Every structure is written in structure tokens, then in C-alpha cells.
Coordinates of C-alpha atoms in Angstrom, one line a residue:
Chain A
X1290 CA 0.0 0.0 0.0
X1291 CA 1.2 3.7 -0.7
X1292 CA 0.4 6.7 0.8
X1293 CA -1.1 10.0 -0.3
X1294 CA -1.7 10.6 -4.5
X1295 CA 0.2 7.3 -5.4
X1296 CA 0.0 4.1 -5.8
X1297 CA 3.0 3.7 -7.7
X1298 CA 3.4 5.5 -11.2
X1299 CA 5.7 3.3 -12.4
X1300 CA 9.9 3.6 -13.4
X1301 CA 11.3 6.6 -12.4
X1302 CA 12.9 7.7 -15.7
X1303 CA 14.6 11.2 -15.3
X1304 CA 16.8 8.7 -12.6
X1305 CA 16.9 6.1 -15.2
X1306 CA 17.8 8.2 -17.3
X1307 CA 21.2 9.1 -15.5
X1308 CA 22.0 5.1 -15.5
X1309 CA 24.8 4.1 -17.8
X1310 CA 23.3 1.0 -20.1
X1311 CA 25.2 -2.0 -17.6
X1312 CA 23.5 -0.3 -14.9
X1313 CA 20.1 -0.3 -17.1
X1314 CA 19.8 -3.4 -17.4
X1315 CA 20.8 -4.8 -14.6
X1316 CA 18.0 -2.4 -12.6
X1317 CA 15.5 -3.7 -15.8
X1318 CA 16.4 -7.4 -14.4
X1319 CA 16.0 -6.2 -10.3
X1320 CA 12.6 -4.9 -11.3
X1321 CA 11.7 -8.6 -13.0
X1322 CA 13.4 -10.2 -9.9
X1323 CA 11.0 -8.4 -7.8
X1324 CA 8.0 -8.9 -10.2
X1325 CA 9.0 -12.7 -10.1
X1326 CA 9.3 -12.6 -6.0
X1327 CA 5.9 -10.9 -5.6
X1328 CA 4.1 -12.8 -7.8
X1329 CA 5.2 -16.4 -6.6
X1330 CA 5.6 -15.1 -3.1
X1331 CA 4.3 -17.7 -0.5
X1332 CA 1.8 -15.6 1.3
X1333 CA -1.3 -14.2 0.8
X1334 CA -0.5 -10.4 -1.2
X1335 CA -3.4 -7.7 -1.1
X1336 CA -2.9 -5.0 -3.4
X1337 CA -4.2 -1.5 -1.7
X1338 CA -4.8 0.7 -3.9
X1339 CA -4.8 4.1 -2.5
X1340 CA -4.3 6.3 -5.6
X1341 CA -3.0 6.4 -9.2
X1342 CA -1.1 3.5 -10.0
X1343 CA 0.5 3.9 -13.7
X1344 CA 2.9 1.9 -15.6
X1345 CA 4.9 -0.2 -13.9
X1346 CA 3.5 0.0 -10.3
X1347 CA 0.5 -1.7 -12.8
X1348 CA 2.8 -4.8 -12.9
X1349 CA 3.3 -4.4 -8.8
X1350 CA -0.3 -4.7 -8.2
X1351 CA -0.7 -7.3 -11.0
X1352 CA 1.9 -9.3 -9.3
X1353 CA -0.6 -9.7 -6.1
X1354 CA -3.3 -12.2 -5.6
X1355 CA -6.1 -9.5 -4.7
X1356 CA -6.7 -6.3 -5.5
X1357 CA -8.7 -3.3 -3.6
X1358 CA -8.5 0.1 -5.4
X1359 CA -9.7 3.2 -3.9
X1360 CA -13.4 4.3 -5.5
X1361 CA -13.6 8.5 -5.5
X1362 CA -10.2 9.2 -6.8
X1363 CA -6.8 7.8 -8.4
X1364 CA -6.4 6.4 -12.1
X1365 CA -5.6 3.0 -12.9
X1366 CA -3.4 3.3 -16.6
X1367 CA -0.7 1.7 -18.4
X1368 CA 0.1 4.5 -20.1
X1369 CA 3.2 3.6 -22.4
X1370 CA 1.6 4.1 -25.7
X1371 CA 1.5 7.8 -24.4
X1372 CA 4.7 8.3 -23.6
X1373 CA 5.7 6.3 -26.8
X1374 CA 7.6 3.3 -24.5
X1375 CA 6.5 -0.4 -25.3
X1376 CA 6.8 -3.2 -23.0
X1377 CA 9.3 -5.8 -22.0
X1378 CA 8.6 -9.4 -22.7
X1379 CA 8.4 -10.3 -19.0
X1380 CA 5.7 -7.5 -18.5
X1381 CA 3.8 -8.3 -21.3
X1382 CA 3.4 -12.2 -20.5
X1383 CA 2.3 -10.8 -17.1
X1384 CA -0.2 -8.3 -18.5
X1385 CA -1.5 -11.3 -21.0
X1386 CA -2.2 -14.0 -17.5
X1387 CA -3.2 -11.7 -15.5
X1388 CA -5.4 -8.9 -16.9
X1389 CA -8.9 -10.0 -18.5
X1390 CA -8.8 -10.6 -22.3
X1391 CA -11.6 -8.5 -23.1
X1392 CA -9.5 -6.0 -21.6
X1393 CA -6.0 -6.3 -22.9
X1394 CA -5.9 -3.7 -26.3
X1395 CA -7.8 -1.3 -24.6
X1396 CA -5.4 -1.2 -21.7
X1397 CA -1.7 -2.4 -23.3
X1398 CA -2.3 -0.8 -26.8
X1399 CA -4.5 2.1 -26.2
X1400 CA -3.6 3.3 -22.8
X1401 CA -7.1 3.6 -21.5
X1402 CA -7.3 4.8 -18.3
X1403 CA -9.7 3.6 -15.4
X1404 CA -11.3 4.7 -12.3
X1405 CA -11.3 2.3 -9.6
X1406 CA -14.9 1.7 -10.0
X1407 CA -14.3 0.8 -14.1
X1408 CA -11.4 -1.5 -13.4
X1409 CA -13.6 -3.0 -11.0
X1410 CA -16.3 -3.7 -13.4
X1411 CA -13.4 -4.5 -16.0
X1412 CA -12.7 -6.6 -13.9
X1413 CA -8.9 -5.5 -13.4
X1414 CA -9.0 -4.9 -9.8
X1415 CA -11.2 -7.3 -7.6
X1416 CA -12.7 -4.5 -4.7
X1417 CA -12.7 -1.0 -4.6
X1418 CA -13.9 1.6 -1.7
X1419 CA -12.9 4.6 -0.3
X1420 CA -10.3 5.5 0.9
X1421 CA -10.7 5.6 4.6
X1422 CA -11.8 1.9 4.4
X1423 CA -8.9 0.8 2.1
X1424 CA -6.9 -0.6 4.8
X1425 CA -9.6 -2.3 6.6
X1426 CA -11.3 -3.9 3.8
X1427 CA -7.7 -4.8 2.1
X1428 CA -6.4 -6.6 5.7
X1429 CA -10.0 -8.5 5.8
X1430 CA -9.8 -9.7 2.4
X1431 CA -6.2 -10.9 3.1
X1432 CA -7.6 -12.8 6.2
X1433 CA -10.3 -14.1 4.6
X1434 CA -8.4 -15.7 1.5
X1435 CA -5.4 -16.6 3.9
X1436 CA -8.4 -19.1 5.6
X1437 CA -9.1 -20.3 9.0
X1438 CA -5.7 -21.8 9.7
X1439 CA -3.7 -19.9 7.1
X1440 CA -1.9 -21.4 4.0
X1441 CA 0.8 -23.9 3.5
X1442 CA 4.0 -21.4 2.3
X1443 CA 5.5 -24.0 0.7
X1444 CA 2.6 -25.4 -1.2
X1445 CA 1.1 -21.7 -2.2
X1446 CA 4.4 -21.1 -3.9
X1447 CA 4.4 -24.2 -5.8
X1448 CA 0.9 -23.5 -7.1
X1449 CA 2.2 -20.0 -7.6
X1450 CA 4.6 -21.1 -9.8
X1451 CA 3.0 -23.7 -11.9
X1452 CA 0.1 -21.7 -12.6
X1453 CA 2.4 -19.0 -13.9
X1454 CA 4.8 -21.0 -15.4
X1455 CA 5.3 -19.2 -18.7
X1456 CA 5.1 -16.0 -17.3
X1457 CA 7.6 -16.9 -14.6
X1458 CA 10.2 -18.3 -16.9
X1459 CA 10.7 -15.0 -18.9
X1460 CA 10.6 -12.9 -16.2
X1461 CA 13.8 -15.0 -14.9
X1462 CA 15.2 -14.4 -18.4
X1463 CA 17.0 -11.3 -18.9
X1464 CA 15.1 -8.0 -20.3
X1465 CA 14.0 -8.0 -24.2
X1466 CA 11.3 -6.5 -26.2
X1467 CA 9.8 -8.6 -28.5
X1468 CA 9.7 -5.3 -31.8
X1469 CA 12.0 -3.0 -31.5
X1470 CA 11.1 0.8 -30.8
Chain B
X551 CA -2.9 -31.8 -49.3
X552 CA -5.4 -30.1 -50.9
X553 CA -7.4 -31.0 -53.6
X554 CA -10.6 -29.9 -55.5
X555 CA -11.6 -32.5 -57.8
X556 CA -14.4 -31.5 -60.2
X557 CA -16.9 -33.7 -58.6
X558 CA -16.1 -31.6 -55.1
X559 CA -16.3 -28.4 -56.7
X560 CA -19.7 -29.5 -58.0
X561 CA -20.5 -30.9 -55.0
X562 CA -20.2 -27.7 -52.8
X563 CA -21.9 -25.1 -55.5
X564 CA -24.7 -27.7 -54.6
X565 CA -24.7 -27.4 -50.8
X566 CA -24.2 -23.8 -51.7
X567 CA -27.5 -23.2 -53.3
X568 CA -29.3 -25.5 -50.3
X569 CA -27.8 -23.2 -47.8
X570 CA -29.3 -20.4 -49.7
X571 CA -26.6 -18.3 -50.4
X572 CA -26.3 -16.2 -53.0
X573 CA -23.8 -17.1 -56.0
X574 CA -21.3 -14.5 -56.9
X575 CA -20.9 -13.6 -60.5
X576 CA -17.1 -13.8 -61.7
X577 CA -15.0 -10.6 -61.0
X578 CA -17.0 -8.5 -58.8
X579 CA -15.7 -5.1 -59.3
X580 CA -16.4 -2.8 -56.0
X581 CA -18.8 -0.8 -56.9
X582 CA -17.7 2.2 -54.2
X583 CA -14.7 2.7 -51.8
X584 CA -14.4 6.7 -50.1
X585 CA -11.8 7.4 -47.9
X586 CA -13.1 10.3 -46.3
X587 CA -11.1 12.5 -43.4
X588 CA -13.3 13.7 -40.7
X589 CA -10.8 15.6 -38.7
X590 CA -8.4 12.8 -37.1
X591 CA -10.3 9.8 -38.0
X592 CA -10.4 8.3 -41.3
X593 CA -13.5 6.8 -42.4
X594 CA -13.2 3.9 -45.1
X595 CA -16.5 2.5 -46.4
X596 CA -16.4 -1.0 -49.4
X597 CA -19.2 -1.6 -51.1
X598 CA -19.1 -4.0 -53.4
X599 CA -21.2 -4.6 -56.5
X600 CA -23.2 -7.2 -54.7
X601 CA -22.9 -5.5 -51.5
X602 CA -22.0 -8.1 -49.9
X603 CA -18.9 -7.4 -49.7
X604 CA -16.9 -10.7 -50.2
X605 CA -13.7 -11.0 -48.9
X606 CA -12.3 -11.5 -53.0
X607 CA -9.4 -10.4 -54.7
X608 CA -10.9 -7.1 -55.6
X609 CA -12.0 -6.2 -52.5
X610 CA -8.2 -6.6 -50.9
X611 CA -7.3 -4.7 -53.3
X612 CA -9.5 -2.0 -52.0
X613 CA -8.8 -2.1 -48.9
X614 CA -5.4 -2.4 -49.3
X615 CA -5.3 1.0 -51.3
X616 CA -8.0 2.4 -48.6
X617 CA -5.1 1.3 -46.1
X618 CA -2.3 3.0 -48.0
X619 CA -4.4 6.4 -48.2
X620 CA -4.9 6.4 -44.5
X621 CA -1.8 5.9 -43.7
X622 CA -1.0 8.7 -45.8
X623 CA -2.5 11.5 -43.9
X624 CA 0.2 12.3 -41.5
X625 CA -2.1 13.6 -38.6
X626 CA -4.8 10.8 -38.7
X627 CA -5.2 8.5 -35.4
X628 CA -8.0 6.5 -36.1
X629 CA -9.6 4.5 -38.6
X630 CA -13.7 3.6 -38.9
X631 CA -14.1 0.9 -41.1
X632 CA -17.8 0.4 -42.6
X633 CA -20.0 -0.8 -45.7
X634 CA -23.6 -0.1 -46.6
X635 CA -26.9 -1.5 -46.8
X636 CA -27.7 -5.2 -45.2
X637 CA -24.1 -6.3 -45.2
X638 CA -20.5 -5.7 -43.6
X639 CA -19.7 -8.5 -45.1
X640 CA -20.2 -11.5 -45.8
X641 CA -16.6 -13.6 -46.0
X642 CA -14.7 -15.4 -48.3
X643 CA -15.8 -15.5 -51.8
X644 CA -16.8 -19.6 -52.0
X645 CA -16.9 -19.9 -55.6
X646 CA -12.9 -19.1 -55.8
X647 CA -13.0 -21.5 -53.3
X648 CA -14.8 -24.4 -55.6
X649 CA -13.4 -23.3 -58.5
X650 CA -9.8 -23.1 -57.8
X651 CA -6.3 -25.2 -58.2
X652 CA -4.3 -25.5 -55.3
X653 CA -2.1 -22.9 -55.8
X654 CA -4.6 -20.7 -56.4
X655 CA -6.1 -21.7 -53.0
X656 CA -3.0 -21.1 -51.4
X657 CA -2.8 -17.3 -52.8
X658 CA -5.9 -16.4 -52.3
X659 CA -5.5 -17.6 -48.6
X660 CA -2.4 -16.1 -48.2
X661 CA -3.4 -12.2 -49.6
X662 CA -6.4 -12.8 -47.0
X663 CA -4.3 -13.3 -44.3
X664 CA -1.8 -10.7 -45.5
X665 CA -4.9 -8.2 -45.0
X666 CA -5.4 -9.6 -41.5
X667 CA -2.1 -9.3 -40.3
X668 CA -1.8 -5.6 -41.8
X669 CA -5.3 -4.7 -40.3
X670 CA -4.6 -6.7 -36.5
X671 CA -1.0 -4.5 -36.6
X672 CA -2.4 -0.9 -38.4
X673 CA -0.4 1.8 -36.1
X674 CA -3.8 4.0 -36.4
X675 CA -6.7 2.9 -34.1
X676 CA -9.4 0.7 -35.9
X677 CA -12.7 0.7 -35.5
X678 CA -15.8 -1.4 -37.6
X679 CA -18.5 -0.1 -37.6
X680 CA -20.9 -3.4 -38.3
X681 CA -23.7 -1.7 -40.2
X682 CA -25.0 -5.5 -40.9
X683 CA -24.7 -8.8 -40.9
X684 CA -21.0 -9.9 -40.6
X685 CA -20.4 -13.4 -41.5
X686 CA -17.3 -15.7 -41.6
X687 CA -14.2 -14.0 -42.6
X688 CA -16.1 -10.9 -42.5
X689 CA -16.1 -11.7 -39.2
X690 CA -12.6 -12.3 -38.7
X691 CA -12.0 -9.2 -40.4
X692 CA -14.1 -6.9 -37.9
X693 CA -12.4 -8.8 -35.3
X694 CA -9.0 -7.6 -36.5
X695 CA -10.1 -4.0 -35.6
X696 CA -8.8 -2.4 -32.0
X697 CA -12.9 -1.6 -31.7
X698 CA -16.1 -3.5 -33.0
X699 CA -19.6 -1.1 -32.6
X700 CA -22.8 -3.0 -34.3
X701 CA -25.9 -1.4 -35.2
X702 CA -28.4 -2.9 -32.3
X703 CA -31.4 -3.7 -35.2
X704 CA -30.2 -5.2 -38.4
X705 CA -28.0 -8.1 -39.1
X706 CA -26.2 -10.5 -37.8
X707 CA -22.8 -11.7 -36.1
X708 CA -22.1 -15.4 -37.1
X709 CA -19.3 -18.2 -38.1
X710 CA -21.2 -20.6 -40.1
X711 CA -18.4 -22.7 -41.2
X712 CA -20.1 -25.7 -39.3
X713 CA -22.9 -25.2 -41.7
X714 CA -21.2 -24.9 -44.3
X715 CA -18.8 -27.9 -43.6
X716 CA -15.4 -26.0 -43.6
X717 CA -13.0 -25.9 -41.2
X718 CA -11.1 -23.2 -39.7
X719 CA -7.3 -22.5 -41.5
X720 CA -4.5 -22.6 -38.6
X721 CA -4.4 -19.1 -37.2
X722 CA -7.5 -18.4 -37.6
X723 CA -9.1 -19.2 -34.8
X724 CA -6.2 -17.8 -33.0
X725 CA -7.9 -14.8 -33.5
X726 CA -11.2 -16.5 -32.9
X727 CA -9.5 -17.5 -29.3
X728 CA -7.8 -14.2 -28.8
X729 CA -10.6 -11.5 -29.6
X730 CA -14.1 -14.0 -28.2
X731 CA -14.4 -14.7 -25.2
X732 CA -14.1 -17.8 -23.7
X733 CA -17.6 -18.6 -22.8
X734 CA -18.8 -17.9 -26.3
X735 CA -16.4 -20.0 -28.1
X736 CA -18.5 -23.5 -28.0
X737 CA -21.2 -21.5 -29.4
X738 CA -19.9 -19.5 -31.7
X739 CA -16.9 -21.2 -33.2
X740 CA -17.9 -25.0 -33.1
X741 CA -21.7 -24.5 -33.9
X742 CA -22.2 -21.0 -35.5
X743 CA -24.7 -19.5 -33.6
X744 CA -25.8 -16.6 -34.7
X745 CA -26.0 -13.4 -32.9
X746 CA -27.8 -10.1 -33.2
X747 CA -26.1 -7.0 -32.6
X748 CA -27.5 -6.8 -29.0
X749 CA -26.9 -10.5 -28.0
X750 CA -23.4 -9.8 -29.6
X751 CA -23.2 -7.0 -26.9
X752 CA -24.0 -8.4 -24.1
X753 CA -22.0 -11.5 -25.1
X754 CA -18.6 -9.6 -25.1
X755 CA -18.6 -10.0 -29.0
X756 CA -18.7 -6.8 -30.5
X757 CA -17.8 -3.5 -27.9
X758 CA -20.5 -1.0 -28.5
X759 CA -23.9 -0.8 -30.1
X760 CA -25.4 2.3 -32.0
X761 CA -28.5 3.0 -33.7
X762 CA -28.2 2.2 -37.5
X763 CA -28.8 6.2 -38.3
X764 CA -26.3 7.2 -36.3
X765 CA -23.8 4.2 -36.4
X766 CA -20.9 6.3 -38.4
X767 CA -21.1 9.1 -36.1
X768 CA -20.9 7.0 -32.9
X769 CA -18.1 4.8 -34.7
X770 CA -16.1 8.6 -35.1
X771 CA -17.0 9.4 -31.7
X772 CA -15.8 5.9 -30.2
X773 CA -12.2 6.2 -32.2
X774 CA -11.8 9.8 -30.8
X775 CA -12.3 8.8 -27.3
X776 CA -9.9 5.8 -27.9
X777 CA -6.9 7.7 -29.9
X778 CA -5.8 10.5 -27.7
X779 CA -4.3 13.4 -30.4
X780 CA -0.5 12.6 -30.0
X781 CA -0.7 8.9 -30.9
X782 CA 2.2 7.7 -32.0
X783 CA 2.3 5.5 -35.0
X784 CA 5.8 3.9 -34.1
X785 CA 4.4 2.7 -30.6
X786 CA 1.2 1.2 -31.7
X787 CA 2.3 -0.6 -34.3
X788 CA 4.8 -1.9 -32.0
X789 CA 2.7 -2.6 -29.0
X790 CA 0.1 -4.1 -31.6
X791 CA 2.7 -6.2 -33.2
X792 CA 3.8 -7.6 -29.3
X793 CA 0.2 -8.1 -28.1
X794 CA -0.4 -10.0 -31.0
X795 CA 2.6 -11.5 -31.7
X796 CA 1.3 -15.5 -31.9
X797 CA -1.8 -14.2 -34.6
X798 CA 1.1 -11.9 -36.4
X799 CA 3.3 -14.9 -36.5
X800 CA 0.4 -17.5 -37.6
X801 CA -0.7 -15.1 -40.3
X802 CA 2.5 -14.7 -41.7
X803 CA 2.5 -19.0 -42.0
X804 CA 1.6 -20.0 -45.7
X805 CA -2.0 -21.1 -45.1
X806 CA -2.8 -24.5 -43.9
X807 CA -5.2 -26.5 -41.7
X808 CA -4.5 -28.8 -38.7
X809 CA -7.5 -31.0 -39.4
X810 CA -8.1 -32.3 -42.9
X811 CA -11.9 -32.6 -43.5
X812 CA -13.0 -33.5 -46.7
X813 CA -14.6 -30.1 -46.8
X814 CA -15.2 -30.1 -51.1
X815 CA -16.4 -34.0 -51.2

């Protein structure tokens, strides 16, 4: 969960910008490696969405097994056509498993952007509410998927990973692009 | 392999006629194709002779020079794509089908999928606007635009192939899988049901409806909300090509089929 406006809006790219192209990539692969922890991580995640969340903090909340976004304000966007970007393999796969079909050119190509209540009914984020309920109703949907008597950590990685096989294997690969731009 | 002996050609003019469909005469000329700018959006609009607006050589040809002039206005971001009358179209012309060799099977295939693969990848945004029904490969061809809006009254949304007792080509309905949703592909793709414009709707099929009257203006409308001014060519055709990348791949595949039916028996 952030705090204030954000979410997460993604890279940070005037700092990027400053990297030389060793240090590039290896920060591109850090941010997969974290992508890849997240999503295969053996406990229950809850993404709380408590404002925008743009561009690559989309892939953080993708990466989490539930997702409450915050109803009267903040935009939900992957907004790379806009800034003329396109995506990295690993991101892509993740956006392709993990966003609903339906769903995937108006939000990969075109760049549409979303209210919490829209992805909701998109189906892109699982709860929304206001913000001064976010963390309540984000912690009772953790306990309530984590069960009774919690989940094996072991086990809920396996499944993790076997479910998201493909997606798992190229983010462990280094960063490409499938076109060039 | 495949092979259209005289008695198969024969044989499918004659399940033709009992499906009631209409024989195309030879060399169907289109009768009109405007490209006409309405500020950023571009609105193309086939009509064939027939109107029904078979996916033939002629018609590629068309499109392909309707393609080539939109791309030409450098400030365009959006494409409607539309036809007249009781058809979008109506798929692939089945008398070429009958009536050809094999290598003429495999060109005119292989041109149809060429339009496919430039249409899934166009670096403007596409929308059809479905101004009737839209049948087969028409149907594969207004599921290669970014947008699909249907008029809610007239014509239908259906893959008759079943009917008609062809199969698929491979690729194909990687598109079928990619753009319908799941729930709908039993129905749809296996046993060709048929769906009006606002069971289409509500099935996840097509994206919007519109009156007929005012289907071109809501089509405009729709590909100015989704192209913001500053699109960038480049990136969408690049982020088009990646999303797409298995159907880009398949349609670039000379044409073949997994299954062999004897379709033309």
C-alpha cells in the first residue's frame, strides 16, 4: 500500500535516465526479480490501492493475488503508448495472465485509463472503496483468503509457480522486447 | 494436401444453393470505396457490386489502397471501417473457393491473411463499424479491428463454417480465441450460432452498439475517445505487433489446416 496521491506511477525515468546502459539493465532485471518474488511469493498479497497507479507500479499490483482500489479518486493506466515506451517481454506475458482478455488492447495498446470503480467492473481490480476503508477492507480480504488456519507457504508457492509457469520463466530471463522501438 | 476435384467443386456449389446463399458472378468489381477525413479519424467505407462485400481479390485490393491512403494523412489517429446496406460483409468468396487449383487456393489464402495481419497491426486505431450482418471471414476481419460497434437492429454476427462444412485455417481461430471470449467460443466457433447486434453485446462479442442512423457518427465518436491526439504511430504498431505477436506470427504462416476434412467432397 502507498500513501497520499500514489500508488505507484511506475519507473522513475529522469533517474533512469542518468544510469549508464550496464546499470540499465541490470535495474531492468531487479525490477523482473522483484516482479517474479511478488508474484510467486508464498503468502497471501493484497494489493491496496490508495491512488494512481500507472505503468509499472500496474505490474506491482498485478503481481498480487487481490486487488482493492480506492473508489472516489486515483487512475488505474498503463500509459506507455503515451509516452511512446513499449513493454518488456516479461511484463507483457504478465499483462496477458493476469489482466482480462476482453480488456487487454484497450489497456496495453491504447492506454485507456480507469477509475477504480471501471477497473472493477473491468474486472482489473477485484474491490474497490474509499479510501478511509482501504486498509480495513484490504487486511479483511487478506484474512479471509489466507483461511481459518492460514496457507501452506510452501505449497502456495508451488501453485504459484506452476500456474504462472510461462510467465515466470521469462521474467527470470534477462530483459527484451519482442519489436524493437 | 489439398485438392478440389471436379466432382467436389460441383458438390459444394450444390450445398451452396441449399444453404441459400447467393452465387457471386465472376469478377465483382467494388462498386464504391471513399476514404473520407473527418478531422483525425479516417472513415473507409467498401461496397461492393453485390454489396455483400466478399472478402475477393478485388476487395483486398480495395482495402489495401483504402489502407495506403490512410496511412498517408500524417495527422490521422484512427480508422472507422464500414460498408452499406444489409451487409458488412459477408466472408470469403466460396466460388474461388470451388473453383480453384491448389495454388490458387493457397494465394488467395495467403493475400487474405496478408490483410489480416496488416489490419490486427495498423499503427492507427481501428474501429468497424458493423452496419449489418458480418459473417465468416467478414467476421474475422471486424475482429481484427482495436474496436467493434454493431448497429443494435439489423444483421447478424455469425461463423457458419459448421454449416457450411469447412474448417477453420491454422491461425485463424487464434484470432477467434484471442478476440471471443471464452464462454462464447462453444457456441460460436464449433456451432455457429448466430448473434444479433445486442446479444453480440452483451456476449462480449462486438464493444458497443449504436443506432443504424447514427452508427458512423458513434463509430467517429468511439475512435476519438480511444486515440488520444499525440498517438504515435511507431508505438502502436509496435505494442500491436507484441500483443499480437502468436496471430502476427500464424498469419504470416503460408495457409494450412490442422485438421483435414474433406470439406469439397
Amino acid at each position: 500500500m502507498g500513501e497520499g496521491k500514489f500508488y505507484s506511477l511506475g519507473l522513475d525515468l529522469t533517474a533512469l535516465g542518468a544510469l549508464s546502459a550496464m546499470e540499465m539493465q541490470q535495474f531492468a532485471y531487479d525490477l523482473q526479480k522483484l516482479l517474479l518474488r511478488l508474484l510467486t511469493f508464498p503468502l497471501v498479497t493484497v494489493a491496496a490501492i490508495n491512488g494512481h497507479v500507472y505503468a509499472a507500479g500496474v505490474f506491482i499490483a498485478l503481481a498480487h493475488d487481490h486487488k482493492v482500489m480506492r473508489s472516489e479518486r486515483g487512475w488505474w493506466c498503463l500509459n506507455e503508448i503515451h509516452i511512446r515506451r513499449n513493454f518488456t517481454v516479461g511484463v507483457l506475458e504478465m499483462a496477458k495472465a493476469l489482466l482480462p482478455q476482453s480488456e487487454l488492447r484497450y489497456s496495453v495498446v491504447l492506454g485507456r485509463r480507469y477509475t477504480g470503480e471501471e477497473a472493477r467492473a473491468a474486472g482489473i481490480v477485484d474491490e474497490v472503496c474509499p479510501l478511509a476503508q482501504l486498509k480495513s477492507v484490504a487486511m479483511a480480504a487478506a484474512v479471509r483468503l489466507a483461511g481459518k488456519d492460514g496457507l501452506d507457504r510452501k505449497t502456495l508457492s508451488a501453485i504459484k509457480h506452476d500456474l504462472y509457469r510461462d510467465v515466470v520463466r521469462v521474467l527470470s530471463e534477462p530483459t527484451r522486447t519482442y519489436s524493437l522501438l | 494436401m489439398f485438392r478440389l476435384s471436379l466432382r467436389s467443386r460441383s458438390s459444394l456449389l450444390h450445398r451452396l444453393g441449399f444453404c441459400g446463399l447467393r452465387r457471386a458472378s465472376e469478377n465483382v468489381p467494388l462498386r464504391r470505396c471513399t476514404v473520407e477525413k473527418v478531422d483525425q479519424c479516417v472513415v473507409v467505407r467498401l461496397v461492393s457490386e453485390n454489396k455483400e462485400n466478399r472478402v475477393n481479390p478485388e476487395f483486398l485490393d480495395a482495402f489495401h489502397k483504402a489502407l495506403d491512403q490512410v496511412e498517408s494523412y500524417e495527422d490521422a489517429v484512427s480508422m472507422v471501417t464500414t460498408s452499406e446496406g444489409k451487409h458488412f460483409s459477408l466472408g470469403l468468396e466460396l466460388e474461388l473457393l470451388a473453383g480453384s487449383s491448389y495454388s490458387e487456393f493457397m494465394k488467395y489464402m495467403s493475400d487474405v491473411q496478408d490483410l489480416f495481419r496488416r489490419l490486427f497491426t495498423f499503427p492507427l486505431v481501428t474501429v468497424a463499424a458493423v452496419n449489418g450482418h458480418i459473417y465468416a471471414a467478414g467476421a474475422l476481419l471486424g475482429l481484427c479491428h482495436d474496436h467493434i460497434i454493431m448497429n443494435n437492429s439489423k444483421g447478424f454476427f455469425c461463423l457458419p463454417e459448421v454449416n457450411l462444412r469447412l474448417n477453420f485455417p491454422v491461425g485463424w481461430t487464434e484470432i477467434l480465441k484471442a478476440r471471443l471470449p471464452q464462454r462464447e467460443l462453444k457456441a460460436a466457433v464449433v456451432l455457429g450460432k448466430r448473434y444479433g447486434g445486442m446479444e453480440a453485446e452483451r456476449a462480449g462479442i462486438v464493444d458497443e452498439l449504436a443506432p443504424p442512423e447514427t452508427l458512423r457518427e458513434a463509430a467517429i465518436a468511439a475512435a476519438g475517445r480511444l486515440a488520444g491526439p499525440g498517438l504515435d504511430r511507431k508505438t502502436v504498431s509496435a505494442l500491436k505487433h507484441d500483443l499480437y505477436r502468436d496471430i502476427v506470427l500464424a498469419m504470416s504462416e503460408p495457409p494450412k489446416y490442422y485438421s483435414h476434412i474433406p470439406i469439397i467432397s
